[in-house]
Coordinates of N, CA, C and O in Angstrom, one line a residue:
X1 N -2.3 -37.8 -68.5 CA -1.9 -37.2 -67.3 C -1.4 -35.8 -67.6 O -0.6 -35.6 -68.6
X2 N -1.8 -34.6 -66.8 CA -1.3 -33.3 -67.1 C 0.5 -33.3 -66.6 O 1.1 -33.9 -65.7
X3 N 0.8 -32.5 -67.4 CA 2.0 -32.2 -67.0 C 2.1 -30.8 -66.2 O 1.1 -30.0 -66.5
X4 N 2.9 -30.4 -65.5 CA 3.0 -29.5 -64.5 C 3.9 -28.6 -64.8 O 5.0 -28.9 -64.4
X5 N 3.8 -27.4 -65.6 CA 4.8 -26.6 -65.3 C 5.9 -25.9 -64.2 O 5.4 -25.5 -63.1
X6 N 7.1 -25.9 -64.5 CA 8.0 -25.4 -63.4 C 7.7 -23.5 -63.5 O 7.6 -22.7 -62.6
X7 N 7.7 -23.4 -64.1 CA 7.0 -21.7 -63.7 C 5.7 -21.9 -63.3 O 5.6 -20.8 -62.8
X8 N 4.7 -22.5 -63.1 CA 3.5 -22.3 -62.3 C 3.5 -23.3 -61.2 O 2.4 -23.7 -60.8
X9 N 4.9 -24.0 -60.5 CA 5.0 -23.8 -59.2 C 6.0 -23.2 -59.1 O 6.3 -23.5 -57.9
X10 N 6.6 -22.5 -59.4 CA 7.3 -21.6 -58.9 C 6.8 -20.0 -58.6 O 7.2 -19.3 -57.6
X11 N 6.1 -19.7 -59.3 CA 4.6 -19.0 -59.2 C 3.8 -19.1 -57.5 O 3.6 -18.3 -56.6
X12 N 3.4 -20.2 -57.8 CA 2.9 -21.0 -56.6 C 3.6 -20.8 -55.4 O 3.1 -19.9 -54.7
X13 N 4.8 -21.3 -54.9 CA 5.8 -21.1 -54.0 C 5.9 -19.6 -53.7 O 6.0 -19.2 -52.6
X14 N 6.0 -18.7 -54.7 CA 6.4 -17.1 -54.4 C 5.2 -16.8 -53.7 O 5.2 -16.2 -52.7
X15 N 3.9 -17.3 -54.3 CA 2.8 -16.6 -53.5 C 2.7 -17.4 -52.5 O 2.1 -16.8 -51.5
X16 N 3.1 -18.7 -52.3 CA 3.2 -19.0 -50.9 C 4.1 -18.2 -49.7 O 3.8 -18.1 -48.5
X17 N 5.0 -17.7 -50.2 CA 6.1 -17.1 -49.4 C 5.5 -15.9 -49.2 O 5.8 -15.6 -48.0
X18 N 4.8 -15.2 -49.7 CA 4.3 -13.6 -49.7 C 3.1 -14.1 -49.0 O 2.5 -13.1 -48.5
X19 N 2.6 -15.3 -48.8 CA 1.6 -15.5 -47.9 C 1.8 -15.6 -46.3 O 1.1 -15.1 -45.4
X20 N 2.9 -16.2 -46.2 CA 3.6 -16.8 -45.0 C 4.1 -15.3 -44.6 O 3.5 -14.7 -43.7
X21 N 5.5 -14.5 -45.4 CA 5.6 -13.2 -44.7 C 4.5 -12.3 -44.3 O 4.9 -11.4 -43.4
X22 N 3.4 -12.2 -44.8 CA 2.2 -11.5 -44.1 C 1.7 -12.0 -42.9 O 1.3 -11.3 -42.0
X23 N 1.8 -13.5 -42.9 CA 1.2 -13.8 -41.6 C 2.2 -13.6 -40.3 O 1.9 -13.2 -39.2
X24 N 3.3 -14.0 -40.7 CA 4.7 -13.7 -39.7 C 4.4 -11.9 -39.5 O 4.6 -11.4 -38.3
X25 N 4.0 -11.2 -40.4 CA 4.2 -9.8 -40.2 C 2.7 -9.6 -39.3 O 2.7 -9.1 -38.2
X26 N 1.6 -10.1 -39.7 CA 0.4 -9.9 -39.1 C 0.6 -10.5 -37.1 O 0.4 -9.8 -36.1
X27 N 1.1 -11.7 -37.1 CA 2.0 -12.2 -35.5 C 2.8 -11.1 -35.1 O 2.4 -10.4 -34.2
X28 N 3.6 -10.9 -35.4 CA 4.7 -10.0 -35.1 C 3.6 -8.7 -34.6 O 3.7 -8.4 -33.4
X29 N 2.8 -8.0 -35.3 CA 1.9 -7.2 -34.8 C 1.0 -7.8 -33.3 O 0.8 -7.2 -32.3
X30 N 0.6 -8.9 -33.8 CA -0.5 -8.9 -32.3 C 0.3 -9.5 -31.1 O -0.4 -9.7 -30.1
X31 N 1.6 -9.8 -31.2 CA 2.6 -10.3 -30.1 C 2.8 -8.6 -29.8 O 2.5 -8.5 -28.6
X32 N 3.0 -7.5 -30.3 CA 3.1 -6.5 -29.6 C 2.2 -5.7 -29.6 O 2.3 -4.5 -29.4
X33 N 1.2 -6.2 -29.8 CA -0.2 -5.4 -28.9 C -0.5 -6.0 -27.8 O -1.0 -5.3 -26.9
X34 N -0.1 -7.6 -27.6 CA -0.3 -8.5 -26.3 C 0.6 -7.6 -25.3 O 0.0 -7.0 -24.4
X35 N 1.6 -7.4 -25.4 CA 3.1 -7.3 -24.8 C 2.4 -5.5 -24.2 O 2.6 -5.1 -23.1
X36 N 1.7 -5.0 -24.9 CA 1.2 -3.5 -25.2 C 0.0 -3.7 -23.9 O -0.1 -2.9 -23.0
X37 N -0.7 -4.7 -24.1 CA -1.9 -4.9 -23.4 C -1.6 -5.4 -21.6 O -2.1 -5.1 -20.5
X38 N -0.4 -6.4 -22.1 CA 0.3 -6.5 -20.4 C 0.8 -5.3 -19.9 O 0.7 -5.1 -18.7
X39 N 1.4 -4.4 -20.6 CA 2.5 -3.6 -19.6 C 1.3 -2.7 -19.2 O 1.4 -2.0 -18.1
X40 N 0.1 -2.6 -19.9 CA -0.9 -1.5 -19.3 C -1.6 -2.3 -18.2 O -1.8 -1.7 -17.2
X41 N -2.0 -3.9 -18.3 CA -2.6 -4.6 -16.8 C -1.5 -4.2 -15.9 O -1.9 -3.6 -14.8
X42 N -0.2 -4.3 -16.0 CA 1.1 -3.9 -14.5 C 0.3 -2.8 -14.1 O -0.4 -2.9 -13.1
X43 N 0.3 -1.6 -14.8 CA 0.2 -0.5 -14.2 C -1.0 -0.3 -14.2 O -1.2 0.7 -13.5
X44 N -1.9 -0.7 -14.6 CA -3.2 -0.9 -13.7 C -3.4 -1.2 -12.1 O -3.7 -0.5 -11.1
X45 N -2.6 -3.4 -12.5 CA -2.6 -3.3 -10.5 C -1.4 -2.6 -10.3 O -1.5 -2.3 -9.1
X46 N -0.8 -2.3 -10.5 CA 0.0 -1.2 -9.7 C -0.9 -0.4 -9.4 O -1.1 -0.8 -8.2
X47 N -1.8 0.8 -9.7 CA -2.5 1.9 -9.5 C -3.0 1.1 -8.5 O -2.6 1.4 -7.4
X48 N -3.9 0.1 -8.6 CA -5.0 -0.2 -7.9 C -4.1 -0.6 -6.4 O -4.8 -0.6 -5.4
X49 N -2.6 -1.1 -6.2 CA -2.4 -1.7 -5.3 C -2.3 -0.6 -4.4 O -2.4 -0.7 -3.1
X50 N -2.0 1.0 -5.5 CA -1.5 2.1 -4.7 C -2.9 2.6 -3.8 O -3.1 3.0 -2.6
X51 N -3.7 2.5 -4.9 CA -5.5 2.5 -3.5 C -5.6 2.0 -2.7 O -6.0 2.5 -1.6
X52 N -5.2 0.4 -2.9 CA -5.1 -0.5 -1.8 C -5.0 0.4 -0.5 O -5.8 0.7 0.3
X53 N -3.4 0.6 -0.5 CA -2.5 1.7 0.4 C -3.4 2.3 0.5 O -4.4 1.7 1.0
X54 N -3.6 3.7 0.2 CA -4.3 4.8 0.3 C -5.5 4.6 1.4 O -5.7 5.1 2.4
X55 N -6.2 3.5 0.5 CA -7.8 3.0 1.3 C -7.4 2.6 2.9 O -8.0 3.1 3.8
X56 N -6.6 1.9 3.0 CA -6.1 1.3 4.4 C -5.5 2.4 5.3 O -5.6 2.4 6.5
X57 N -4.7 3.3 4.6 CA -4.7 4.8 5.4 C -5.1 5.7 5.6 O -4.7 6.7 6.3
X58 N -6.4 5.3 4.7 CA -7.9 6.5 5.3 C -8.4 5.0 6.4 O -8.2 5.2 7.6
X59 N -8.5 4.7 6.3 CA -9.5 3.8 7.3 C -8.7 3.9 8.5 O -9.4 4.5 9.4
X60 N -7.3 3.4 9.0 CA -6.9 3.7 9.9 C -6.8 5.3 10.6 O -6.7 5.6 11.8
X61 N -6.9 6.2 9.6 CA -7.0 7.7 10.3 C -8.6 7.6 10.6 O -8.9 8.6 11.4
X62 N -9.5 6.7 10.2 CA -11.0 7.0 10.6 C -11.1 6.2 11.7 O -11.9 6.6 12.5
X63 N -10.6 5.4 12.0 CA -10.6 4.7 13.6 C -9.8 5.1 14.2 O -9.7 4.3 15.1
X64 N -8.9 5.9 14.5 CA -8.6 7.2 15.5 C -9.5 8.4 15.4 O -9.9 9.1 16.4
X65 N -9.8 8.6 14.4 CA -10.8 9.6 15.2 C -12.0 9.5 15.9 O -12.5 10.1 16.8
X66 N -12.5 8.3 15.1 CA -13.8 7.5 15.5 C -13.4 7.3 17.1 O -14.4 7.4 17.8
X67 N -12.0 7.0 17.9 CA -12.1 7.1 19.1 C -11.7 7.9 19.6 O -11.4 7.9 20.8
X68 N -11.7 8.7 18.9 CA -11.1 9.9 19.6 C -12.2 10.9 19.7 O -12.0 12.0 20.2
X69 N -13.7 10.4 19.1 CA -14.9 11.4 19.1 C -15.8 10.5 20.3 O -16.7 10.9 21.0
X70 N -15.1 9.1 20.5 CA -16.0 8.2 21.4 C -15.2 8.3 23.0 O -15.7 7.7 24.0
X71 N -14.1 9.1 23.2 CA -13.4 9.2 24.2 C -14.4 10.1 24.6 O -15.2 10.0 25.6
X72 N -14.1 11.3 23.7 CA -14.5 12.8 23.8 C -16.4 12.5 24.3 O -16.6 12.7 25.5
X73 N -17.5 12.1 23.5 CA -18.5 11.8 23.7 C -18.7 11.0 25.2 O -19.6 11.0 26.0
X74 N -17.5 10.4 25.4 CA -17.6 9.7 27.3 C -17.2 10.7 28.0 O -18.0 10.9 29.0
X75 N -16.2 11.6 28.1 CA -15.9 12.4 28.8 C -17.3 13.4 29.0 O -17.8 13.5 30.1
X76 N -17.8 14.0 28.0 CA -18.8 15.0 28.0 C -19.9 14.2 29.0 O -20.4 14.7 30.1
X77 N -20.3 12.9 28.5 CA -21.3 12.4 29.1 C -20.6 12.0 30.9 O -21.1 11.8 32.0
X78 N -20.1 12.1 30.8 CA -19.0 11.7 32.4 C -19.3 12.9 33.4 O -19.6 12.7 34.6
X79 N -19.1 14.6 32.5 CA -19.1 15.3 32.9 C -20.9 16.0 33.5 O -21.2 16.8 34.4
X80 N -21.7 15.3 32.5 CA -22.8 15.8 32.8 C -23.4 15.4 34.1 O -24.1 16.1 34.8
X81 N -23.1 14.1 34.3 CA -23.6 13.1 35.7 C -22.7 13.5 37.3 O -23.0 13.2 38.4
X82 N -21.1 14.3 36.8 CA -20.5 15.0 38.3 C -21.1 15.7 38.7 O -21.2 16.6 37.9
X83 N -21.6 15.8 39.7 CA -21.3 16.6 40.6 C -20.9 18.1 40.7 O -19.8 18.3 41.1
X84 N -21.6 19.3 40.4 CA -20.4 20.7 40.2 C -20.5 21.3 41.7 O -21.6 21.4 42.4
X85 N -19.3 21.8 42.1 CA -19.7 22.4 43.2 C -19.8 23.8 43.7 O -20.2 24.0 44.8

């Protein structure tokens, strides 16, 4: 049966530990690229909710005018069919 040196697990152990703090250090990086990647989706829908807005207050300025060209277009046509005296 081989015998096991205490310097080549201890060896062993150090390069385990220098394995483990890279990977802790490698997580610790992609936890703040996640964190990096959320705060840019917020302000994405944020932007987008502000179009939201925006789009819904062009559309309602386009349906007043839209009746305000369909008032105007009855009136004209109203006027063509009176009567002048």
């Amino acid at each position: 049966m081989t015998t096991v040196d205490g310097n080549l697990i201890y060896e062993m152990l150090k390069r385990i530990q220098l394995d483990i703090g890279l990977l802790k250090d490698g997580q610790r990086d992609l936890r703040q690229d996640n964190l990096s990647l959320r705060n840019q989706f917020h302000t994405m829908q944020g932007d987008i909710n502000n179009l939201h807005g925006s789009i819904a207050h062009i559309e309602n300025r386009l349906d007043r005018i839209e009746n305000r060209l369909e008032l105007r277009e009855l009136a004209e046509a109203q006027s063509r069919f009176e009567p002048h005296p």
